[in-house]
mmCIF file of C-alpha atoms in Angstrom:
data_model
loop_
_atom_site.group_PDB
_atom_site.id
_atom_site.type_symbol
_atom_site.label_atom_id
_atom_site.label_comp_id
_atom_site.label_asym_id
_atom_site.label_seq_id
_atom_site.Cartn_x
_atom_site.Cartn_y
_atom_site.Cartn_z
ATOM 1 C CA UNK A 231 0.000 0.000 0.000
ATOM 2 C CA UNK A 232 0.772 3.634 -0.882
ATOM 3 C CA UNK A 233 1.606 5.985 2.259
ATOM 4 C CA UNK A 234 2.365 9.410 2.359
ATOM 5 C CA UNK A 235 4.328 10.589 5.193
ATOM 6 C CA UNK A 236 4.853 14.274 5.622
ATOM 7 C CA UNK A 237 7.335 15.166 8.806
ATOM 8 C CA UNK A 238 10.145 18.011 9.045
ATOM 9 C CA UNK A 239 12.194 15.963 11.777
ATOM 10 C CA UNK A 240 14.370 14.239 9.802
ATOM 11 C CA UNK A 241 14.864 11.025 12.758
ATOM 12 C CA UNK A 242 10.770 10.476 12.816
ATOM 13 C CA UNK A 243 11.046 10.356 9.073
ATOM 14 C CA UNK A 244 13.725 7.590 8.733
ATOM 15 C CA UNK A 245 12.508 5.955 12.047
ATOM 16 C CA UNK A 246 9.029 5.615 10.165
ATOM 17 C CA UNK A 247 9.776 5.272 6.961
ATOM 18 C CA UNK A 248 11.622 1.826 8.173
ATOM 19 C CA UNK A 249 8.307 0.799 10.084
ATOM 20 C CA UNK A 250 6.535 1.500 7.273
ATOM 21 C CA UNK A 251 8.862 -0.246 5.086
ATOM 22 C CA UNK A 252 8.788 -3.269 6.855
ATOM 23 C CA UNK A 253 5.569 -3.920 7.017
ATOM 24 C CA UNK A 254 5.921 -3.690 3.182
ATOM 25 C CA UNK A 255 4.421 -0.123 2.343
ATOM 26 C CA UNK A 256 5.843 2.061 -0.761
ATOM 27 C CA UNK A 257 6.195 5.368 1.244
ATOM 28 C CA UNK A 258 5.718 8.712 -0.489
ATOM 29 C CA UNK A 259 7.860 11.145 1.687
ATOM 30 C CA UNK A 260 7.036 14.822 2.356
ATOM 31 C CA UNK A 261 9.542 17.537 4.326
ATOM 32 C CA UNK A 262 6.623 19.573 5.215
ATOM 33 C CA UNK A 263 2.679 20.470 4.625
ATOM 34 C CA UNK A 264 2.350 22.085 1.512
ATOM 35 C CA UNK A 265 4.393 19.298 -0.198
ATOM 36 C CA UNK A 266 2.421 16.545 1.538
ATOM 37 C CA UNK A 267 -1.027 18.346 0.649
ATOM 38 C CA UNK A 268 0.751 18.983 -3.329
ATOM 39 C CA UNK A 269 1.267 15.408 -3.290
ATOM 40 C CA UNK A 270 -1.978 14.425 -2.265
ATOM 41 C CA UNK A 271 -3.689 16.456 -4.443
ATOM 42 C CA UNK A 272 -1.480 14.902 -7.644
ATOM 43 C CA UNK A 273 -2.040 10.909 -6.347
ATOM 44 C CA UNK A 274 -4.058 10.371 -3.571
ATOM 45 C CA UNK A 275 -2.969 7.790 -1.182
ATOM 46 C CA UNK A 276 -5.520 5.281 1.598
ATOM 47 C CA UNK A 277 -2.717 5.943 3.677
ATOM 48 C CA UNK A 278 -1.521 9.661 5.452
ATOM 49 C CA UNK A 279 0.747 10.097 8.281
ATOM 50 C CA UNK A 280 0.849 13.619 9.138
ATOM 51 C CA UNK A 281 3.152 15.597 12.006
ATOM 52 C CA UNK A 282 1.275 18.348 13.171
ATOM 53 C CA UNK A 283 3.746 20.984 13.749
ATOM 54 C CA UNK A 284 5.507 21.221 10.558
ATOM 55 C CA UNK A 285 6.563 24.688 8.251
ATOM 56 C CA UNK A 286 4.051 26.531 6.105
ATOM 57 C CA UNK A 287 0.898 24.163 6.275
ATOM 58 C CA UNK A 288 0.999 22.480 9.290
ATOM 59 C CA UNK A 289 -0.244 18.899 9.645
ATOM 60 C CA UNK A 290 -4.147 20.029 10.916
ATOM 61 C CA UNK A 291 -4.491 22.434 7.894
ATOM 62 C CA UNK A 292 -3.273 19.645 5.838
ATOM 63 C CA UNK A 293 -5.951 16.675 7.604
ATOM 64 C CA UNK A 294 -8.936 19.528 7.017
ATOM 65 C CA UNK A 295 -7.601 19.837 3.358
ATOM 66 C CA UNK A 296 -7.602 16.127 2.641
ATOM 67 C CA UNK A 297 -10.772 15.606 4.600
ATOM 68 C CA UNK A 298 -12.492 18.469 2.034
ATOM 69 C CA UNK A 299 -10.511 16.457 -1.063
ATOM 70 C CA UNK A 300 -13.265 14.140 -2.979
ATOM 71 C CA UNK A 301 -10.322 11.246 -3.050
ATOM 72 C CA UNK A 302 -9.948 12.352 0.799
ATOM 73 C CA UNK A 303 -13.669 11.159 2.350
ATOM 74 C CA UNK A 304 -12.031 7.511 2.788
ATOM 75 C CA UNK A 305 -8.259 8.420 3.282
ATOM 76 C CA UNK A 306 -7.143 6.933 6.466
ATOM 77 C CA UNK A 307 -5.097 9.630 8.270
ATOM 78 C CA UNK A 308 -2.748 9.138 11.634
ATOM 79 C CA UNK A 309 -1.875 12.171 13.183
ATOM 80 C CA UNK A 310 2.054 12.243 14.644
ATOM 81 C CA UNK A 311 1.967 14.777 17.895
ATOM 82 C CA UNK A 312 4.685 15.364 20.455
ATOM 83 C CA UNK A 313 1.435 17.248 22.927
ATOM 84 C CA UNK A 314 -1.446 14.653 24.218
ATOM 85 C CA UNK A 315 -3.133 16.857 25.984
ATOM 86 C CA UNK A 316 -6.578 17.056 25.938
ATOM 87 C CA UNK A 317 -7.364 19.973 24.239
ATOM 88 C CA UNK A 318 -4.625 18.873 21.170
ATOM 89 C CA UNK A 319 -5.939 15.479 21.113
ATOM 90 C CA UNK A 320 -9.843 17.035 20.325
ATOM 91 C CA UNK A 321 -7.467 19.233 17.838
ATOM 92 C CA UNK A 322 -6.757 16.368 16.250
ATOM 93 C CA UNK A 323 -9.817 14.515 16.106
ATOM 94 C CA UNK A 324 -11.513 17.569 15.163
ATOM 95 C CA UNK A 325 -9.609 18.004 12.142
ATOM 96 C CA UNK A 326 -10.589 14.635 10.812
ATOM 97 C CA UNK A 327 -7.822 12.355 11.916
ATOM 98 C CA UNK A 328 -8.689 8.515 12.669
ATOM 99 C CA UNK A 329 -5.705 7.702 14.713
ATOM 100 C CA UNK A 330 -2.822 9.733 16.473
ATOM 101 C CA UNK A 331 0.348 8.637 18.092
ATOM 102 C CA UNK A 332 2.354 10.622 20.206
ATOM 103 C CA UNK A 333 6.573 10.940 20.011
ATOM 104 C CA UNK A 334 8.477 9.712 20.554
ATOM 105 C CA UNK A 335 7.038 6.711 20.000
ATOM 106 C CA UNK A 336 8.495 2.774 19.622
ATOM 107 C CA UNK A 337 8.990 1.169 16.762
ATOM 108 C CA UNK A 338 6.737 -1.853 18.347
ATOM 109 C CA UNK A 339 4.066 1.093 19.176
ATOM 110 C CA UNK A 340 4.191 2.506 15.491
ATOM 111 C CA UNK A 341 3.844 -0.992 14.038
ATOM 112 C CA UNK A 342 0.643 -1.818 15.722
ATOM 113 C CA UNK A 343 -0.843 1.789 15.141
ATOM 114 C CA UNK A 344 -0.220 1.298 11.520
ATOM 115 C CA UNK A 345 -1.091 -2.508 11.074
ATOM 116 C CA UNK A 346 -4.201 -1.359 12.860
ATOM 117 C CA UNK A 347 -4.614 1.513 10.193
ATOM 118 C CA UNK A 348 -4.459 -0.832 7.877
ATOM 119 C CA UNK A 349 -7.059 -3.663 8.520
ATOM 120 C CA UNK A 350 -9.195 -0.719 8.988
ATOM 121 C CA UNK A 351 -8.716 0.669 5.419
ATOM 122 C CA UNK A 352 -9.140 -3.351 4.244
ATOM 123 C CA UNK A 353 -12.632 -3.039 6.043
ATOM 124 C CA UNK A 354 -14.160 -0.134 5.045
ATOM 125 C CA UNK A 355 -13.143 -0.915 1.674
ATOM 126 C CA UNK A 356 -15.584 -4.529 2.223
ATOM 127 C CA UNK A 357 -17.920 -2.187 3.500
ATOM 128 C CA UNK A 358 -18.219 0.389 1.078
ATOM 129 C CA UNK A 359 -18.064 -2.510 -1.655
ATOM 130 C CA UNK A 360 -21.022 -4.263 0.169
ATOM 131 C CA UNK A 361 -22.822 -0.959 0.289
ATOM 132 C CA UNK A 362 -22.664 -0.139 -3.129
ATOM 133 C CA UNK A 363 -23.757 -4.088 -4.146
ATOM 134 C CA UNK A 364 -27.117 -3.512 -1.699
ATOM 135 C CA UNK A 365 -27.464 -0.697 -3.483
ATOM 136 C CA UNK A 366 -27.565 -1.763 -6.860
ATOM 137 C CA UNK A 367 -29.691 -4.834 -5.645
ATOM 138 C CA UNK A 368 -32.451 -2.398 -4.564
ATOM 139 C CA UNK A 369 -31.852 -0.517 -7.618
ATOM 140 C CA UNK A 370 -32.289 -3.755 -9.677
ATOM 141 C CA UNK A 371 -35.257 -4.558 -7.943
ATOM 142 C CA UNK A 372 -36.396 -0.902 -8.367
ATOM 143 C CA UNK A 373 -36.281 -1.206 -11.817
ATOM 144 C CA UNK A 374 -38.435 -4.906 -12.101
ATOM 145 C CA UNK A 375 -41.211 -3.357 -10.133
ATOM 146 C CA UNK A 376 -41.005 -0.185 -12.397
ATOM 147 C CA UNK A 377 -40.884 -2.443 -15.049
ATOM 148 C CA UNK A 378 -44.182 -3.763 -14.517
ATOM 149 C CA UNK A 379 -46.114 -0.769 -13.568
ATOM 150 C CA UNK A 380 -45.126 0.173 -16.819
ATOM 151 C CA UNK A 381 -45.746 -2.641 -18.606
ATOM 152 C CA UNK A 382 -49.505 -2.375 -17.057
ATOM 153 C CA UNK A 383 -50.105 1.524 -17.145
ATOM 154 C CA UNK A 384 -49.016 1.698 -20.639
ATOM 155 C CA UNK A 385 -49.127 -1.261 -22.414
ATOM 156 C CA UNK A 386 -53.234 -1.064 -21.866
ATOM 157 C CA UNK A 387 -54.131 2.255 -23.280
ATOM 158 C CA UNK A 388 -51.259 1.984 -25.753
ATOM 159 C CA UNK A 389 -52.782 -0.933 -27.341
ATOM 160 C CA UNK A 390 -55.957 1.132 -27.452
ATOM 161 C CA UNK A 391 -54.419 3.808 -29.234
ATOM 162 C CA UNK A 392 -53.057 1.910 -32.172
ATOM 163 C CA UNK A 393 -56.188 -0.117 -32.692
ATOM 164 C CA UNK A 394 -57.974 3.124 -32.713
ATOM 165 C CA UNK A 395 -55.509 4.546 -35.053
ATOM 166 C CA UNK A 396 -55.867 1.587 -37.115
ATOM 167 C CA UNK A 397 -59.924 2.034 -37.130
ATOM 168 C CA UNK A 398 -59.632 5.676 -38.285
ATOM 169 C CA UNK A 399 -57.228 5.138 -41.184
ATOM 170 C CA UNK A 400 -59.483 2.708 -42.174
ATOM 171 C CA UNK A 401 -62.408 5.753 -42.794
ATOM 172 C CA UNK A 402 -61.901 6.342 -46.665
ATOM 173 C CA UNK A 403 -63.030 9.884 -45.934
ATOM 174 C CA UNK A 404 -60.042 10.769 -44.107
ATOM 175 C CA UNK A 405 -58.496 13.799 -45.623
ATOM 176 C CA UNK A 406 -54.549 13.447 -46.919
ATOM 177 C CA UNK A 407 -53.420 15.684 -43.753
ATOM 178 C CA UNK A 408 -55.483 13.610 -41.556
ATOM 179 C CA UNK A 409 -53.852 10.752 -42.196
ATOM 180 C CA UNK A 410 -50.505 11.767 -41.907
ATOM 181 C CA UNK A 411 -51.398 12.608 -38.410
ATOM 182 C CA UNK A 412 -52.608 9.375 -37.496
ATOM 183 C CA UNK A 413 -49.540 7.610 -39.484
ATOM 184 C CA UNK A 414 -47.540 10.109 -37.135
ATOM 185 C CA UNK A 415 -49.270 9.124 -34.229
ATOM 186 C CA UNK A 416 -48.927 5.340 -34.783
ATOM 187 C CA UNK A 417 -45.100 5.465 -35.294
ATOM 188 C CA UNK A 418 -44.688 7.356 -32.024
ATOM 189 C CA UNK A 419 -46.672 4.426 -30.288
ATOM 190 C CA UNK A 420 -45.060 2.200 -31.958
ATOM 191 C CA UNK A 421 -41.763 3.456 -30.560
ATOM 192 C CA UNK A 422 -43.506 4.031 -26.895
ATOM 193 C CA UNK A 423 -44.309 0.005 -27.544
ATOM 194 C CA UNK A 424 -40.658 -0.601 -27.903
ATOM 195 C CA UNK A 425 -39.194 1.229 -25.330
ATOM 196 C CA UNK A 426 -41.559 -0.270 -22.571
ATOM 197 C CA UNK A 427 -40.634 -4.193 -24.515
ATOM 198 C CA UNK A 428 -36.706 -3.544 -24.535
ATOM 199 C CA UNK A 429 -37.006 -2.276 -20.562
ATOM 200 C CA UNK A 430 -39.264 -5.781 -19.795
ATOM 201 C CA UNK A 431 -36.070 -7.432 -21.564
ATOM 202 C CA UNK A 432 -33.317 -6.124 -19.592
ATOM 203 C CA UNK A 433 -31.485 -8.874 -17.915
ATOM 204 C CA UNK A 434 -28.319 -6.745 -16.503
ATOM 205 C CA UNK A 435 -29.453 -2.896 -16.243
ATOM 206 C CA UNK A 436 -26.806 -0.643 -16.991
ATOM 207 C CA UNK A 437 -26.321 3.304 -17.207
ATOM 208 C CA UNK A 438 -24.774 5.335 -19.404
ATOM 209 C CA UNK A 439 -23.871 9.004 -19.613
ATOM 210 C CA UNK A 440 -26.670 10.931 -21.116
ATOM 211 C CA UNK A 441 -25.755 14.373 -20.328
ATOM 212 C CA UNK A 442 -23.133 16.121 -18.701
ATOM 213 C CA UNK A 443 -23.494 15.725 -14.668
ATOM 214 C CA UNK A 444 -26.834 12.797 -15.399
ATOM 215 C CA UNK A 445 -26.879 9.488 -16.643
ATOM 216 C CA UNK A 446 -29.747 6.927 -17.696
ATOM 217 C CA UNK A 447 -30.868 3.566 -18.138
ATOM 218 C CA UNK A 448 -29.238 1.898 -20.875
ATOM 219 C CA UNK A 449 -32.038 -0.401 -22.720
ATOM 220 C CA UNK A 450 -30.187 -1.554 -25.193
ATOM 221 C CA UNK A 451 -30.840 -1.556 -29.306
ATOM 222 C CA UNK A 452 -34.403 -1.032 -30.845
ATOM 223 C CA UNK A 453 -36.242 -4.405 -31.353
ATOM 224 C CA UNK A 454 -38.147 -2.730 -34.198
#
């Protein structure tokens, strides 16, 4: 896994970055805030370790940042404080950080804070994963009971309207412009018939883009 470790204390970065690389992380290393958050910003990581006093950005400024990020939401971040008072430790959880560990800190200690980091990224991944798979189910089923409210509320009176149609252009005193309406209206059921058929037929719904920002329900080629 991909970590990004931002720290100006040039021990906690090479005691770290040989935790980090034992446990078999690639580790993307930052000498202060505004590099970590530039970083961040061009390949975002499941994995930040942050110190919090650092130069220019320091590491709160940079959790709020990644917290506001759209590739941030999930981001696990472990705050790296020399202060555990009470007042910086609501700092730090108020910025957005899941974890903090104090320094110095043991090797032993920073293994288990980060092996604990990440079995939690492992399970909120399974849970965001099962999430999205309930959701499509109820947006499968959606769709089947849509499917045949449509079939029902349209179908019927559709059917009505093309054997209708059918009656009238049977009336020989129809005028020309007449029946061009009725041909008109007849193709346009026609294709209302075929739109309601093709959704009945779906067997995997999927969307597409329709316009910029929106998508729809893919239903496939015409059947007629």
């Amino acid at each position: 896994m991909r970590v990004l470790f931002a720290d100006d204390d040039v021990i906690a970065r090479t005691l770290l970055c040989a935790v980090l690389a034992d446990l078999g992380h690639e580790v993307v290393l930052a000498e202060d805030g505004e590099r970590a958050w530039q970083y961040f910003q061009d390949d975002p990581v499941p994995l930040v370790v942050l110190d919090i006093n650092m130069p220019g950005l320091d590491g709160l400024t940079v959790c709020r940042l990644i917290r506001d990020h759209p590739a941030g939401r999930e981001t696990f971040v472990i705050m790296v404080t020399a202060r555990d008072g009470r007042d910086d430790l609501t700092a730090v959880l108020s910025a957005g950080a899941d974890d903090y560990v104090t320094k110095p800190s043991s090797p032993e200690n920073l293994r288990a804070r980060l092996e604990i980091a990440g079995q939690r990224i492992v399970q909120n991944a399974a849970s965001r994963a099962a999430e999205a798979e309930l959701a499509r189910s109820r947006w499968l089923a959606g769709i089947g009971e849509t499917t045949i409210a449509i079939e029902h509320e349209i179908n019927n009176p559709l059917s009505a309207l093309l054997g209708h149609a059918e009656l009238l252009l049977m009336d020989e005193a129809m005028t020309p412009e007449q029946v061009e309406s009725l041909r008109i209206i007849q193709e346009q059921a026609v294709r209302i018939a075929d739109v309601v058929r093709r959704l009945a037929r779906l067997k995997n719904p999927q969307s597409v883009e329709y316009l910029s920002g929106s998508r729809m329900l893919d239903l496939g080629p015409k059947t007629s």
